GROMACS .gro file of N, CA and C in nm:
model
  426
    1MET      N    1   1.556   0.121 -11.380
    1MET     CA    2   1.525   0.064 -11.250
    1MET      C    3   1.632  -0.038 -11.213
    2THR      N    4   1.690  -0.023 -11.096
    2THR     CA    5   1.786  -0.119 -11.043
    2THR      C    6   1.708  -0.228 -10.970
    3THR      N    7   1.740  -0.353 -11.000
    3THR     CA    8   1.667  -0.465 -10.941
    3THR      C    9   1.754  -0.544 -10.844
    4ALA      N   10   1.689  -0.631 -10.771
    4ALA     CA   11   1.760  -0.721 -10.679
    4ALA      C   12   1.863  -0.802 -10.757
    5GLY      N   13   1.827  -0.847 -10.877
    5GLY     CA   14   1.918  -0.924 -10.960
    5GLY      C   15   2.042  -0.846 -11.001
    6ASP      N   16   2.028  -0.713 -11.010
    6ASP     CA   17   2.141  -0.629 -11.047
    6ASP      C   18   2.243  -0.615 -10.935
    7ILE      N   19   2.198  -0.618 -10.810
    7ILE     CA   20   2.290  -0.592 -10.699
    7ILE      C   21   2.329  -0.716 -10.620
    8MET      N   22   2.264  -0.828 -10.646
    8MET     CA   23   2.292  -0.950 -10.568
    8MET      C   24   2.428  -1.007 -10.601
    9HIS      N   25   2.475  -1.089 -10.510
    9HIS     CA   26   2.595  -1.169 -10.531
    9HIS      C   27   2.548  -1.302 -10.588
   10ARG      N   28   2.590  -1.332 -10.709
   10ARG     CA   29   2.547  -1.456 -10.775
   10ARG      C   30   2.620  -1.577 -10.718
   11GLY      N   31   2.562  -1.692 -10.740
   11GLY     CA   32   2.628  -1.815 -10.702
   11GLY      C   33   2.603  -1.861 -10.560
   12ALA      N   34   2.501  -1.808 -10.497
   12ALA     CA   35   2.467  -1.853 -10.360
   12ALA      C   36   2.433  -2.002 -10.365
   13GLN      N   37   2.464  -2.071 -10.257
   13GLN     CA   38   2.436  -2.214 -10.249
   13GLN      C   39   2.352  -2.244 -10.126
   14TRP      N   40   2.267  -2.345 -10.141
   14TRP     CA   41   2.185  -2.395 -10.031
   14TRP      C   42   2.269  -2.481  -9.939
   15ILE      N   43   2.220  -2.495  -9.817
   15ILE     CA   44   2.263  -2.604  -9.728
   15ILE      C   45   2.135  -2.683  -9.701
   16PRO      N   46   2.133  -2.812  -9.729
   16PRO     CA   47   2.011  -2.891  -9.705
   16PRO      C   48   1.978  -2.900  -9.555
   17VAL      N   49   1.851  -2.912  -9.522
   17VAL     CA   50   1.807  -2.918  -9.382
   17VAL      C   51   1.873  -3.031  -9.305
   18HIS      N   52   1.905  -3.141  -9.372
   18HIS     CA   53   1.961  -3.258  -9.304
   18HIS      C   54   2.112  -3.248  -9.283
   19GLU      N   55   2.176  -3.146  -9.342
   19GLU     CA   56   2.321  -3.133  -9.332
   19GLU      C   57   2.361  -3.083  -9.193
   20THR      N   58   2.472  -3.131  -9.142
   20THR     CA   59   2.517  -3.093  -9.008
   20THR      C   60   2.585  -2.956  -9.008
   21LEU      N   61   2.593  -2.899  -8.888
   21LEU     CA   62   2.652  -2.766  -8.874
   21LEU      C   63   2.801  -2.765  -8.901
   22ASP      N   64   2.871  -2.874  -8.873
   22ASP     CA   65   3.013  -2.875  -8.906
   22ASP      C   66   3.033  -2.869  -9.058
   23ARG      N   67   2.947  -2.938  -9.132
   23ARG     CA   68   2.954  -2.931  -9.279
   23ARG      C   69   2.915  -2.791  -9.327
   24ALA      N   70   2.817  -2.729  -9.263
   24ALA     CA   71   2.778  -2.593  -9.299
   24ALA      C   72   2.894  -2.497  -9.279
   25ALA      N   73   2.965  -2.511  -9.169
   25ALA     CA   74   3.081  -2.425  -9.142
   25ALA      C   75   3.189  -2.446  -9.247
   26GLN      N   76   3.211  -2.570  -9.288
   26GLN     CA   77   3.309  -2.598  -9.392
   26GLN      C   78   3.269  -2.533  -9.524
   27LEU      N   79   3.140  -2.541  -9.558
   27LEU     CA   80   3.090  -2.481  -9.681
   27LEU      C   81   3.102  -2.329  -9.675
   28MET      N   82   3.073  -2.270  -9.560
   28MET     CA   83   3.090  -2.125  -9.545
   28MET      C   84   3.235  -2.086  -9.568
   29ARG      N   85   3.327  -2.165  -9.514
   29ARG     CA   86   3.469  -2.138  -9.534
   29ARG      C   87   3.505  -2.148  -9.682
   30GLU      N   88   3.460  -2.254  -9.749
   30GLU     CA   89   3.491  -2.274  -9.891
   30GLU      C   90   3.436  -2.161  -9.978
   31LEU      N   91   3.316  -2.113  -9.945
   31LEU     CA   92   3.252  -2.009 -10.025
   31LEU      C   93   3.287  -1.867  -9.978
   32ASN      N   94   3.354  -1.859  -9.863
   32ASN     CA   95   3.389  -1.730  -9.803
   32ASN      C   96   3.263  -1.645  -9.777
   33VAL      N   97   3.166  -1.708  -9.711
   33VAL     CA   98   3.041  -1.640  -9.676
   33VAL      C   99   3.011  -1.661  -9.528
   34GLY      N  100   2.923  -1.579  -9.475
   34GLY     CA  101   2.885  -1.590  -9.335
   34GLY      C  102   2.744  -1.641  -9.314
   35ALA      N  103   2.676  -1.675  -9.424
   35ALA     CA  104   2.539  -1.724  -9.413
   35ALA      C  105   2.506  -1.814  -9.532
   36LEU      N  106   2.421  -1.911  -9.506
   36LEU     CA  107   2.374  -2.002  -9.610
   36LEU      C  108   2.222  -2.017  -9.600
   37PRO      N  109   2.152  -2.006  -9.711
   37PRO     CA  110   2.009  -2.038  -9.709
   37PRO      C  111   1.992  -2.187  -9.683
   38ILE      N  112   1.891  -2.224  -9.606
   38ILE     CA  113   1.862  -2.364  -9.576
   38ILE      C  114   1.747  -2.408  -9.666
   39SER      N  115   1.764  -2.524  -9.731
   39SER     CA  116   1.658  -2.573  -9.820
   39SER      C  117   1.603  -2.706  -9.772
   40ASP      N  118   1.476  -2.727  -9.804
   40ASP     CA  119   1.417  -2.858  -9.777
   40ASP      C  120   1.448  -2.951  -9.895
   41GLU      N  121   1.391  -3.070  -9.894
   41GLU     CA  122   1.420  -3.167  -9.999
   41GLU      C  123   1.373  -3.124 -10.137
   42ASN      N  124   1.284  -3.025 -10.144
   42ASN     CA  125   1.234  -2.973 -10.272
   42ASN      C  126   1.302  -2.842 -10.312
   43GLU      N  127   1.414  -2.811 -10.246
   43GLU     CA  128   1.488  -2.687 -10.267
   43GLU      C  129   1.401  -2.563 -10.244
   44ARG      N  130   1.321  -2.570 -10.140
   44ARG     CA  131   1.241  -2.455 -10.098
   44ARG      C  132   1.306  -2.397  -9.974
   45LEU      N  133   1.310  -2.266  -9.968
   45LEU     CA  134   1.373  -2.195  -9.858
   45LEU      C  135   1.300  -2.221  -9.728
   46CYS      N  136   1.374  -2.264  -9.626
   46CYS     CA  137   1.312  -2.285  -9.495
   46CYS      C  138   1.389  -2.214  -9.384
   47GLY      N  139   1.490  -2.137  -9.420
   47GLY     CA  140   1.563  -2.059  -9.320
   47GLY      C  141   1.697  -2.014  -9.373
   48ILE      N  142   1.769  -1.943  -9.287
   48ILE     CA  143   1.906  -1.901  -9.316
   48ILE      C  144   1.991  -1.935  -9.195
   49LEU      N  145   2.105  -1.993  -9.221
   49LEU     CA  146   2.199  -2.030  -9.116
   49LEU      C  147   2.318  -1.936  -9.124
   50THR      N  148   2.353  -1.874  -9.012
   50THR     CA  149   2.469  -1.784  -9.010
   50THR      C  150   2.582  -1.846  -8.929
   51ASP      N  151   2.701  -1.792  -8.951
   51ASP     CA  152   2.815  -1.837  -8.872
   51ASP      C  153   2.790  -1.810  -8.724
   52ARG      N  154   2.724  -1.701  -8.694
   52ARG     CA  155   2.691  -1.668  -8.556
   52ARG      C  156   2.594  -1.771  -8.496
   53ASP      N  157   2.498  -1.818  -8.575
   53ASP     CA  158   2.406  -1.921  -8.528
   53ASP      C  159   2.483  -2.045  -8.483
   54ILE      N  160   2.583  -2.083  -8.563
   54ILE     CA  161   2.662  -2.203  -8.531
   54ILE      C  162   2.738  -2.183  -8.401
   55VAL      N  163   2.801  -2.067  -8.387
   55VAL     CA  164   2.883  -2.041  -8.269
   55VAL      C  165   2.797  -2.023  -8.144
   56VAL      N  166   2.700  -1.934  -8.151
   56VAL     CA  167   2.621  -1.900  -8.033
   56VAL      C  168   2.514  -2.006  -8.002
   57GLY      N  169   2.448  -2.055  -8.107
   57GLY     CA  170   2.338  -2.148  -8.086
   57GLY      C  171   2.378  -2.292  -8.071
   58CYS      N  172   2.502  -2.325  -8.103
   58CYS     CA  173   2.546  -2.464  -8.094
   58CYS      C  174   2.671  -2.477  -8.007
   59VAL      N  175   2.783  -2.425  -8.055
   59VAL     CA  176   2.911  -2.444  -7.987
   59VAL      C  177   2.910  -2.385  -7.846
   60ALA      N  178   2.864  -2.261  -7.833
   60ALA     CA  179   2.863  -2.197  -7.701
   60ALA      C  180   2.765  -2.262  -7.604
   61MET      N  181   2.672  -2.338  -7.656
   61MET     CA  182   2.576  -2.410  -7.571
   61MET      C  183   2.628  -2.549  -7.534
   62GLY      N  184   2.748  -2.581  -7.583
   62GLY     CA  185   2.807  -2.710  -7.550
   62GLY      C  186   2.762  -2.825  -7.638
   63HIS      N  187   2.696  -2.793  -7.750
   63HIS     CA  188   2.649  -2.898  -7.840
   63HIS      C  189   2.756  -2.933  -7.943
   64ASP      N  190   2.745  -3.049  -8.000
   64ASP     CA  191   2.838  -3.097  -8.100
   64ASP      C  192   2.785  -3.060  -8.239
   65PRO      N  193   2.857  -2.974  -8.315
   65PRO     CA  194   2.809  -2.932  -8.447
   65PRO      C  195   2.802  -3.046  -8.549
   66SER      N  196   2.861  -3.160  -8.518
   66SER     CA  197   2.849  -3.274  -8.609
   66SER      C  198   2.721  -3.353  -8.583
   67LYS      N  199   2.646  -3.313  -8.480
   67LYS     CA  200   2.523  -3.384  -8.446
   67LYS      C  201   2.397  -3.297  -8.458
   68ILE      N  202   2.416  -3.168  -8.485
   68ILE     CA  203   2.303  -3.075  -8.501
   68ILE      C  204   2.290  -3.042  -8.649
   69THR      N  205   2.167  -3.042  -8.700
   69THR     CA  206   2.146  -3.014  -8.843
   69THR      C  207   2.108  -2.868  -8.865
   70ALA      N  208   2.125  -2.827  -8.990
   70ALA     CA  209   2.086  -2.691  -9.030
   70ALA      C  210   1.937  -2.671  -9.005
   71GLY      N  211   1.858  -2.772  -9.032
   71GLY     CA  212   1.714  -2.763  -9.011
   71GLY      C  213   1.676  -2.740  -8.867
   72GLU      N  214   1.753  -2.797  -8.776
   72GLU     CA  215   1.727  -2.777  -8.633
   72GLU      C  216   1.754  -2.632  -8.592
   73MET      N  217   1.839  -2.563  -8.665
   73MET     CA  218   1.872  -2.425  -8.632
   73MET      C  219   1.780  -2.325  -8.700
   74ALA      N  220   1.705  -2.369  -8.800
   74ALA     CA  221   1.615  -2.279  -8.875
   74ALA      C  222   1.505  -2.228  -8.782
   75GLN      N  223   1.490  -2.096  -8.779
   75GLN     CA  224   1.390  -2.035  -8.692
   75GLN      C  225   1.313  -1.928  -8.769
   76GLY      N  226   1.188  -1.912  -8.734
   76GLY     CA  227   1.107  -1.805  -8.792
   76GLY      C  228   1.071  -1.829  -8.937
   77THR      N  229   1.011  -1.728  -8.996
   77THR     CA  230   0.968  -1.732  -9.136
   77THR      C  231   1.080  -1.679  -9.224
   78PRO      N  232   1.128  -1.759  -9.317
   78PRO     CA  233   1.236  -1.712  -9.403
   78PRO      C  234   1.189  -1.600  -9.495
   79ARG      N  235   1.273  -1.501  -9.514
   79ARG     CA  236   1.244  -1.388  -9.600
   79ARG      C  237   1.326  -1.403  -9.728
   80TRP      N  238   1.272  -1.356  -9.839
   80TRP     CA  239   1.341  -1.361  -9.967
   80TRP      C  240   1.286  -1.251 -10.055
   81ILE      N  241   1.349  -1.231 -10.170
   81ILE     CA  242   1.303  -1.129 -10.265
   81ILE      C  243   1.316  -1.186 -10.405
   82ASP      N  244   1.227  -1.147 -10.493
   82ASP     CA  245   1.234  -1.188 -10.633
   82ASP      C  246   1.344  -1.110 -10.703
   83ALA      N  247   1.414  -1.175 -10.796
   83ALA     CA  248   1.525  -1.112 -10.868
   83ALA      C  249   1.481  -0.986 -10.942
   84GLY      N  250   1.356  -0.979 -10.982
   84GLY     CA  251   1.306  -0.863 -11.056
   84GLY      C  252   1.258  -0.748 -10.970
   85ALA      N  253   1.260  -0.765 -10.838
   85ALA     CA  254   1.211  -0.661 -10.747
   85ALA      C  255   1.303  -0.538 -10.752
   86ASP      N  256   1.243  -0.422 -10.743
   86ASP     CA  257   1.318  -0.297 -10.740
   86ASP      C  258   1.401  -0.290 -10.612
   87VAL      N  259   1.513  -0.220 -10.620
   87VAL     CA  260   1.601  -0.209 -10.504
   87VAL      C  261   1.529  -0.147 -10.384
   88SER      N  262   1.431  -0.062 -10.409
   88SER     CA  263   1.356  -0.004 -10.297
   88SER      C  264   1.279  -0.112 -10.222
   89GLU      N  265   1.231  -0.214 -10.293
   89GLU     CA  266   1.164  -0.326 -10.229
   89GLU      C  267   1.262  -0.410 -10.147
   90VAL      N  268   1.384  -0.424 -10.199
   90VAL     CA  269   1.489  -0.495 -10.126
   90VAL      C  270   1.514  -0.426  -9.993
   91LEU      N  271   1.535  -0.295  -9.999
   91LEU     CA  272   1.563  -0.218  -9.878
   91LEU      C  273   1.447  -0.227  -9.781
   92GLN      N  274   1.326  -0.216  -9.832
   92GLN     CA  275   1.208  -0.222  -9.745
   92GLN      C  276   1.197  -0.356  -9.675
   93GLU      N  277   1.219  -0.465  -9.749
   93GLU     CA  278   1.212  -0.600  -9.691
   93GLU      C  279   1.316  -0.616  -9.581
   94MET      N  280   1.437  -0.571  -9.608
   94MET     CA  281   1.544  -0.584  -9.509
   94MET      C  282   1.518  -0.494  -9.388
   95GLU      N  283   1.467  -0.374  -9.412
   95GLU     CA  284   1.436  -0.283  -9.301
   95GLU      C  285   1.320  -0.335  -9.218
   96ASP      N  286   1.213  -0.377  -9.283
   96ASP     CA  287   1.094  -0.423  -9.211
   96ASP      C  288   1.124  -0.541  -9.120
   97HIS      N  289   1.214  -0.627  -9.161
   97HIS     CA  290   1.243  -0.747  -9.085
   97HIS      C  291   1.380  -0.743  -9.016
   98GLN      N  292   1.445  -0.628  -9.024
   98GLN     CA  293   1.576  -0.606  -8.963
   98GLN      C  294   1.672  -0.721  -8.992
   99ILE      N  295   1.687  -0.749  -9.122
   99ILE     CA  296   1.778  -0.854  -9.165
   99ILE      C  297   1.890  -0.795  -9.250
  100ARG      N  298   2.003  -0.862  -9.247
  100ARG     CA  299   2.123  -0.812  -9.314
  100ARG      C  300   2.161  -0.893  -9.437
  101ARG      N  301   2.093  -1.004  -9.459
  101ARG     CA  302   2.117  -1.089  -9.576
  101ARG      C  303   1.982  -1.133  -9.629
  102LEU      N  304   1.970  -1.131  -9.762
  102LEU     CA  305   1.841  -1.163  -9.823
  102LEU      C  306   1.861  -1.252  -9.945
  103PRO      N  307   1.806  -1.375  -9.941
  103PRO     CA  308   1.815  -1.461 -10.059
  103PRO      C  309   1.734  -1.402 -10.175
  104VAL      N  310   1.785  -1.422 -10.296
  104VAL     CA  311   1.717  -1.375 -10.416
  104VAL      C  312   1.671  -1.498 -10.494
  105ILE      N  313   1.542  -1.499 -10.528
  105ILE     CA  314   1.480  -1.613 -10.594
  105ILE      C  315   1.430  -1.570 -10.731
  106GLU      N  316   1.450  -1.659 -10.829
  106GLU     CA  317   1.398  -1.637 -10.964
  106GLU      C  318   1.344  -1.769 -11.015
  107ASN      N  319   1.221  -1.769 -11.061
  107ASN     CA  320   1.156  -1.892 -11.107
  107ASN      C  321   1.166  -2.004 -11.003
  108LYS      N  322   1.143  -1.968 -10.878
  108LYS     CA  323   1.142  -2.060 -10.764
  108LYS      C  324   1.279  -2.123 -10.736
  109ARG      N  325   1.384  -2.063 -10.785
  109ARG     CA  326   1.519  -2.113 -10.763
  109ARG      C  327   1.606  -2.004 -10.701
  110LEU      N  328   1.696  -2.045 -10.612
  110LEU     CA  329   1.792  -1.952 -10.553
  110LEU      C  330   1.892  -1.910 -10.660
  111VAL      N  331   1.905  -1.778 -10.680
  111VAL     CA  332   1.999  -1.730 -10.781
  111VAL      C  333   2.106  -1.640 -10.721
  112GLY      N  334   2.087  -1.596 -10.596
  112GLY     CA  335   2.186  -1.510 -10.533
  112GLY      C  336   2.148  -1.469 -10.393
  113MET      N  337   2.234  -1.388 -10.334
  113MET     CA  338   2.211  -1.332 -10.201
  113MET      C  339   2.246  -1.185 -10.206
  114ILE      N  340   2.175  -1.107 -10.128
  114ILE     CA  341   2.209  -0.966 -10.111
  114ILE      C  342   2.254  -0.948  -9.968
  115SER      N  343   2.372  -0.890  -9.952
  115SER     CA  344   2.428  -0.865  -9.820
  115SER      C  345   2.455  -0.716  -9.805
  116GLU      N  346   2.501  -0.680  -9.687
  116GLU     CA  347   2.539  -0.540  -9.663
  116GLU      C  348   2.645  -0.494  -9.762
  117ALA      N  349   2.739  -0.580  -9.793
  117ALA     CA  350   2.847  -0.543  -9.887
  117ALA      C  351   2.791  -0.513 -10.026
  118ASP      N  352   2.691  -0.590 -10.068
  118ASP     CA  353   2.628  -0.565 -10.198
  118ASP      C  354   2.558  -0.430 -10.200
  119LEU      N  355   2.489  -0.399 -10.090
  119LEU     CA  356   2.422  -0.269 -10.081
  119LEU      C  357   2.523  -0.156 -10.087
  120ALA      N  358   2.633  -0.172 -10.012
  120ALA     CA  359   2.735  -0.067 -10.006
  120ALA      C  360   2.795  -0.039 -10.144
  121GLN      N  361   2.804  -0.141 -10.227
  121GLN     CA  362   2.862  -0.125 -10.361
  121GLN      C  363   2.766  -0.059 -10.460
  122HIS      N  364   2.636  -0.067 -10.435
  122HIS     CA  365   2.540  -0.025 -10.537
  122HIS      C  366   2.450   0.091 -10.498
  123LEU      N  367   2.451   0.132 -10.373
  123LEU     CA  368   2.360   0.237 -10.330
  123LEU      C  369   2.435   0.366 -10.301
  124THR      N  370   2.360   0.475 -10.296
  124THR     CA  371   2.421   0.604 -10.261
  124THR      C  372   2.449   0.607 -10.112
  125GLU      N  373   2.532   0.701 -10.071
  125GLU     CA  374   2.563   0.714  -9.929
  125GLU      C  375   2.437   0.743  -9.847
  126ASP      N  376   2.347   0.825  -9.902
  126ASP     CA  377   2.223   0.856  -9.831
  126ASP      C  378   2.136   0.732  -9.814
  127GLN      N  379   2.128   0.650  -9.919
  127GLN     CA  380   2.049   0.527  -9.910
  127GLN      C  381   2.108   0.432  -9.806
  128ILE      N  382   2.239   0.418  -9.806
  128ILE     CA  383   2.305   0.331  -9.709
  128ILE      C  384   2.284   0.382  -9.567
  129ALA      N  385   2.301   0.512  -9.547
  129ALA     CA  386   2.284   0.570  -9.413
  129ALA      C  387   2.144   0.546  -9.361
  130SER      N  388   2.045   0.566  -9.445
  130SER     CA  389   1.906   0.544  -9.405
  130SER      C  390   1.882   0.397  -9.372
  131TRP      N  391   1.933   0.307  -9.455
  131TRP     CA  392   1.916   0.164  -9.433
  131TRP      C  393   1.982   0.121  -9.302
  132VAL      N  394   2.105   0.165  -9.280
  132VAL     CA  395   2.177   0.129  -9.157
  132VAL      C  396   2.101   0.176  -9.034
  133GLU      N  397   2.050   0.297  -9.039
  133GLU     CA  398   1.976   0.351  -8.925
  133GLU      C  399   1.854   0.265  -8.892
  134ARG      N  400   1.782   0.223  -8.996
  134ARG     CA  401   1.660   0.145  -8.973
  134ARG      C  402   1.689   0.001  -8.933
  135VAL      N  403   1.788  -0.061  -8.993
  135VAL     CA  404   1.815  -0.202  -8.966
  135VAL      C  405   1.883  -0.221  -8.832
  136TYR      N  406   1.972  -0.130  -8.795
  136TYR     CA  407   2.049  -0.149  -8.673
  136TYR      C  408   1.986  -0.085  -8.550
  137SER      N  409   1.879  -0.010  -8.567
  137SER     CA  410   1.814   0.046  -8.449
  137SER      C  411   1.732  -0.062  -8.380
  138VAL      N  412   1.755  -0.079  -8.252
  138VAL     CA  413   1.688  -0.181  -8.171
  138VAL      C  414   1.691  -0.315  -8.246
  139SER      N  415   1.807  -0.351  -8.291
  139SER     CA  416   1.824  -0.468  -8.376
  139SER      C  417   1.803  -0.599  -8.300
  140THR      N  418   1.718  -0.679  -8.360
  140THR     CA  419   1.701  -0.818  -8.314
  140THR      C  420   1.734  -0.909  -8.432
  141ALA      N  421   1.796  -0.851  -8.534
  141ALA     CA  422   1.821  -0.923  -8.657
  141ALA      C  423   1.930  -1.028  -8.642
  142ARG      N  424   1.938  -1.113  -8.744
  142ARG     CA  425   2.037  -1.218  -8.748
  142ARG      C  426   2.134  -1.187  -8.857
   0.00000   0.00000   0.00000
């Protein structure tokens, strides 16, 4: 059985809710990622911040990214998957919620992220084609 832990990208890092968007953008650049899970003071997942969120939800609206926090950008119910979950559960979670990035949690701690690139490296062409069709159809995903 292939698990979420087998296909995830290890070393994902949180951005605290109180951290500003300019710092989030710097961290994304340093880590070479396009999304960061947002954590509260207890390191509990409260959202995901994407590079697109910063550009469209802050900069394009004329706001100063040094004055807006990651927590202010967090919207909706954050989705995640347990590291031991089967890859079919990963795909189902991402399809059901039309999301392209999924934090992986183990023992209540962030241990990795699963992105489209991770799926492409570990799944068959048929699995990828099916996933793409479901996630990108009438997409409202982030």
